[in-house]
Amino acid sequence: MPTPVSSTPEPERSLRDDIRLLGRVLGDTVRDQAGVETFELVETVRQTAVRFAREGRQEDRDALGSLLADLPQERMISVVRAFAYFLQLANVAEDAHLLRERRAEDRSDAPPPVGTLAHALAVVAAAHATASGDASAAVGDRIAQFFANAMISPVLTAHPTEVRRQSTQRDLRAIAELLERRDRVALTPDEARQSDTALAQHVLTMWHTRMVRPTRLHVIDEVKNGVHYFASTFLTELPSLYGQTEDELRARFPDREWSLPSFFRVGSWIGGDRDGNPFVSADTLRETVRLQSAAALAFYLDEVHALGEDLPLSQLLLEVSPELQALSDASPDTSLQRLDEPYRRALIGIYARLAATTESLDHARPVRAAVGVRTPYASAEEFARDLEVVRASLVTHDVALLATGRLRRLGRAVDVFGFHLAPVDLRQNADVHERVVAELLSVAGVCDDYLALDEAARVALLHEEIGGTRPLYASYLSYSEETQRELAIVFAAHDLRQQYGAATLPHYIISKCDGVSDLLEVLLMQREAGLLTLQPSPAVGLQVIPLFETIDDLREAGTTMESAFALPRLRALITAAGNVQEIMLGYSDSNKDGGYLTSGWELYQAEMALARVFAAHGVTLRLFHGRGGSVGRGGGPSYQAVVAQPSGAVSGQIRVTEQGEVITAKYATPDVGRRNLEMLMAATLEATLTDRENHVTSTAAFHPVMDALSAHANRAYRALVYDTPGFPQYFRESTPLSEIATLNIGSRPSSRRGSDRIEDLRAIPWVFSWAQCRLLLPGWYGFGSAVTQWLEEVPDGLATLQQMATAWPFFEMLLSNMDMVLAKSDLAVASRYAELVRDDTLRDSIFSRISAEWHRTREAVLTITRQSRLLEHSPALEQSIANRFAYMDPLNHLQIALLRRQRERDAAADGTSDERIERGIHLTINGISAGLRNSG
């Protein structure tokens, strides 16, 4: 499978060579395993698709159609798999190249690259020195204050756009390691042959590994997948990042002692997110926490065992502290060979206590048995104190260097991950809470019809009720299944916090929050479970976090929180929680509601309004950004997204969801994972300590322009999506939406209700479907019309838009994301999907509108950014897309052919079906997702 010829610049030669190498190995595998005819067919399809993409000729369109129309099912599936695997291998090559470039930058004398801690520190130092002439010590004070108050947390979710199985990912990681070794080590001829053989073995294994799952994932399967990333990346790389950060700060500010608090943590929704997922229950939550804890303790057991091997220090040569001696004396190790090795004996005792802990806490037996029986640790803090005894003894006896490696990383890991591994957020829809509370109040005789009350009456009733001590729930009374299920969750949360520590379950997120009563309802449910008290002092177990998602809710977010702060009991709970309140903002539903430009602008304005309200009340605002992988769901480069936040909206406190295939792209391998963690930390530091928004000019003058653009874009978007008769039919028939719903990539249903309305469709399949047909409409539609109409109203306004693109990070980010999305879209390919729509008039009417808007948007982006072509200012991304399109386009044409076959069978009188067709469609979805990289 040769790679298309390109004008790759010299610095990209290594990437091109890696892609060619992997393509050759895959091509050899296809030829050997599927036959020469299949291999030649793959090449014919690829070459025809390239010509069609380049020239758009009708004969190439017809050739693709005839070539694929009568292809036997098994042959077609082999062709699909070949293209899908090439795209996954291309991703491995690109990731390896990014690490190669990063190492080259680290070795050079060039300034540190954007996204690194070193770059962020330099930017902060320059900004404050320029603004006020601050000396280095003053800058160090600002940075120290940042880290003292910071809270940074990527949060893993199980949203169903990750289509790769762990079995495939293991082979891809092994291939990445082989590429890295070839790059960093001068191999002998024999070693090179061994490397080639290993590559071929892994590709061959992939070829004979089922690419998609035969059954739908269960929630616990998703939990295990999430735990995998902790084992492969977070448990090792996050402690390493802390150490790297402290070392870099000491080097830059040597007069200060840098011992950072554990401000950076990785959270999870998996197993706690019930919004629209009926399969998450109290039992699921318990098993989630148990699995996470078992993974953390298994890691600690391995590390403590390794530490014992690292520290065979003899007491005949080195003194120890009395505390270390006490640990040694308490060890169950009675070996005469280690009588003079107190560190080893102490660590053997620590291991025994950890083994007892995992057996008692998680009902799991360690792989390596303990030497003897010891009492379990009561808490992670107790374990950490024993490790500190080991560290302190080394430091005070002149071998502090031995405390800086594994022991330092392990101590940090225990502080970050505890015995729970990752804090799990609970999430449920506000509508569910109000039904539960209504039933509780009715059964208890407090209020017969809570649902009939207006917002003011609800708030008054609930505010009074949470201050009381009278229980509403009684186990001997009858409740609906929904109420029993929801209360079981909060009761389980109470027990799990007692068992594993408060950090295990710290947050409760309310989806579709549109008023203060939504917050109070969850507080009342917590009171029933013993998680909330107001006397003698206020305390709530799980901080209640409103999630503002729709355009209307975003517009009211500031007012909602103003009203919340006015309630004495709610305000007292916030004060007791450190005077910090978290707010979650939803990118996905706001985009589906109002379109890309309007969603982005309303989110920005909501942040500004919230920042003003919180500042007025003296409450620290922590924003939780519910971003997806695709631009249509708030995706795009994380660094750019963080630094483009409004002034005052970050303030060292940020959480952000990591969803679907983005988790794999960012965290599947340790090196890439640490790079992305560092990037998030650097962006938060820079956004907090520099006013990037106003670094060139005040951006306030741009806001009226955005108001006008947003209004125009919103009208254009809603006119198409919500006001066009037949649009839901067009969407469902011109995309693989129905087939995505049957793909076994997640436990969550694709629709909140069993209806065909766009309003009821989840944002994830909405965006994912548009990505599959290569329109990516949620990431750009409406912008072209907005710019056109605004320039008609303000004929000399182009200069203003161009100034906004260079002086305003927010607008620059919007344009950059649209630039990328437009470059990944393809109208020629999308036109073939449109042919799947049965109604010719409907198809021609809607596709012509979409095509016209695409051209308007492309022209607007190019004009405002002063580019002659898309991604002209991003040559690396431009080349990356060019490398993969020759293999992604054929998958689209194959998918169209399979969809046509599937739907013809569905329409047949006998309703016959073919499992092979469905499997082939799922394989194309897998491959196209891999090619786009951020499609869900």
Coordinates of N, CA and C in Angstrom, one line a residue, residues 367-437:
V367 N -1.2 -10.3 43.2 CA -0.6 -11.3 42.4 C 0.6 -11.9 43.1
R368 N 1.4 -11.1 43.8 CA 2.6 -11.5 44.6 C 2.2 -11.5 46.1
A369 N 2.2 -12.7 46.6 CA 1.8 -12.8 48.0 C 2.7 -12.1 49.0
A370 N 2.2 -11.6 50.1 CA 3.0 -10.9 51.1 C 3.8 -12.0 51.9
V371 N 4.9 -11.5 52.5 CA 5.7 -12.4 53.3 C 5.0 -12.9 54.5
G372 N 4.2 -12.0 55.1 CA 3.5 -12.4 56.3 C 2.2 -11.5 56.4
V373 N 1.5 -11.7 57.5 CA 0.2 -11.0 57.7 C 0.4 -9.8 58.5
R374 N -0.1 -8.7 58.0 CA -0.1 -7.4 58.8 C -1.5 -6.8 58.8
T375 N -1.8 -5.8 59.6 CA -3.1 -5.2 59.6 C -3.2 -4.2 58.4
P376 N -4.4 -4.1 57.8 CA -4.6 -3.2 56.7 C -4.3 -1.7 57.1
Y377 N -4.0 -0.9 56.1 CA -4.0 0.5 56.3 C -5.4 1.1 56.5
A378 N -5.6 2.0 57.4 CA -6.9 2.6 57.6 C -7.2 3.6 56.5
S379 N -6.2 4.2 55.9 CA -6.4 5.2 54.9 C -5.1 5.3 54.1
A380 N -5.2 6.0 53.0 CA -4.1 6.3 52.1 C -3.1 7.2 52.8
E381 N -3.6 8.0 53.7 CA -2.7 9.0 54.4 C -1.8 8.2 55.3
E382 N -2.3 7.1 55.9 CA -1.4 6.3 56.8 C -0.3 5.6 56.0
F383 N -0.7 5.1 54.8 CA 0.3 4.5 53.9 C 1.4 5.6 53.5
A384 N 0.9 6.8 53.2 CA 1.8 7.9 52.8 C 2.8 8.3 53.9
R385 N 2.3 8.2 55.2 CA 3.2 8.5 56.3 C 4.3 7.5 56.4
D386 N 4.0 6.2 56.1 CA 5.1 5.2 56.2 C 6.1 5.5 55.1
L387 N 5.7 5.9 53.9 CA 6.6 6.2 52.8 C 7.4 7.4 53.2
E388 N 6.8 8.4 53.9 CA 7.6 9.5 54.3 C 8.6 9.2 55.3
V389 N 8.4 8.2 56.1 CA 9.4 7.7 57.1 C 10.6 7.2 56.3
V390 N 10.4 6.5 55.2 CA 11.5 6.0 54.4 C 12.2 7.1 53.7
R391 N 11.5 8.1 53.2 CA 12.1 9.2 52.5 C 12.9 10.1 53.5
A392 N 12.4 10.4 54.6 CA 13.0 11.2 55.6 C 14.3 10.6 56.1
S393 N 14.3 9.3 56.3 CA 15.5 8.6 56.8 C 16.6 8.7 55.7
L394 N 16.3 8.5 54.5 CA 17.3 8.7 53.4 C 17.9 10.1 53.4
V395 N 17.0 11.1 53.5 CA 17.4 12.5 53.4 C 18.3 12.8 54.5
T396 N 18.0 12.4 55.7 CA 18.7 12.8 56.9 C 20.0 12.1 57.1
H397 N 20.2 11.0 56.3 CA 21.5 10.3 56.4 C 22.3 10.4 55.1
D398 N 22.2 11.5 54.5 CA 23.1 11.9 53.4 C 23.0 11.1 52.1
V399 N 21.9 10.4 51.9 CA 21.6 9.7 50.7 C 20.3 10.2 50.0
A400 N 20.1 11.5 50.1 CA 18.9 12.1 49.6 C 18.6 11.8 48.1
L401 N 19.7 11.6 47.4 CA 19.5 11.3 45.9 C 18.7 10.0 45.7
L402 N 18.8 9.1 46.7 CA 18.0 7.8 46.5 C 16.5 8.0 46.8
A403 N 16.2 9.2 47.3 CA 14.7 9.5 47.5 C 14.1 10.3 46.4
T404 N 14.9 10.5 45.3 CA 14.3 11.4 44.3 C 13.7 10.7 43.1
G405 N 13.9 9.4 43.0 CA 13.4 8.6 41.9 C 12.1 8.0 42.1
R406 N 12.0 6.6 42.2 CA 10.8 5.9 42.3 C 10.0 6.3 43.6
L407 N 10.8 6.5 44.7 CA 10.1 6.8 46.0 C 9.4 8.2 45.9
R408 N 10.0 9.1 45.2 CA 9.4 10.4 45.1 C 8.1 10.3 44.3
R409 N 8.2 9.6 43.2 CA 7.0 9.4 42.3 C 5.9 8.6 43.0
L410 N 6.3 7.6 43.8 CA 5.3 6.9 44.5 C 4.6 7.7 45.6
G411 N 5.4 8.5 46.3 CA 4.8 9.4 47.3 C 3.8 10.3 46.7
R412 N 4.1 10.9 45.5 CA 3.2 11.8 44.9 C 2.0 11.0 44.4
A413 N 2.2 9.8 43.8 CA 1.0 9.0 43.3 C 0.0 8.8 44.4
V414 N 0.5 8.4 45.6 CA -0.4 8.2 46.7 C -1.2 9.4 47.1
D415 N -0.5 10.6 47.1 CA -1.2 11.8 47.4 C -2.2 12.2 46.4
V416 N -2.0 11.9 45.1 CA -2.9 12.2 44.0 C -4.0 11.2 43.9
F417 N -3.7 9.9 43.9 CA -4.7 8.9 43.6 C -5.3 8.2 44.8
G418 N -4.6 8.3 46.0 CA -5.2 7.7 47.2 C -5.5 6.2 47.1
F419 N -6.5 5.8 47.7 CA -6.9 4.4 47.6 C -8.1 4.3 46.6
H420 N -8.5 5.4 46.0 CA -9.7 5.5 45.2 C -9.3 5.6 43.7
L421 N -8.1 6.0 43.3 CA -7.6 6.2 42.0 C -8.1 7.5 41.4
A422 N -9.4 7.6 41.1 CA -9.9 8.8 40.4 C -11.2 9.2 41.1
P423 N -11.4 10.5 41.4 CA -12.7 10.9 41.9 C -13.8 10.7 40.8
V424 N -14.9 10.1 41.2 CA -16.0 9.8 40.2 C -17.1 10.9 40.5
D425 N -17.5 11.5 39.4 CA -18.6 12.5 39.4 C -19.9 11.7 39.3
L426 N -20.9 12.1 40.1 CA -22.3 11.6 39.8 C -22.9 12.7 38.9
R427 N -23.8 12.2 38.0 CA -24.5 13.1 37.1 C -25.9 12.6 36.8
Q428 N -26.9 13.4 36.8 CA -28.2 13.1 36.5 C -29.0 14.3 36.0
N429 N -30.0 14.0 35.2 CA -30.8 15.1 34.6 C -31.7 15.8 35.7
A430 N -31.9 17.1 35.6 CA -32.7 17.8 36.6 C -34.1 17.3 36.6
D431 N -34.7 16.9 35.4 CA -36.0 16.4 35.4 C -36.2 15.2 36.3
V432 N -35.2 14.3 36.4 CA -35.3 13.1 37.2 C -35.4 13.6 38.7
H433 N -34.5 14.5 39.0 CA -34.5 15.0 40.4 C -35.8 15.5 40.9
E434 N -36.4 16.3 40.0 CA -37.6 17.0 40.5 C -38.8 15.9 40.6
R435 N -38.7 14.9 39.9 CA -39.8 13.8 40.1 C -39.5 13.1 41.4
V436 N -38.3 12.8 41.7 CA -37.9 12.1 42.9 C -38.3 13.0 44.1
V437 N -37.9 14.2 44.1 CA -38.2 15.1 45.2 C -39.8 15.3 45.4

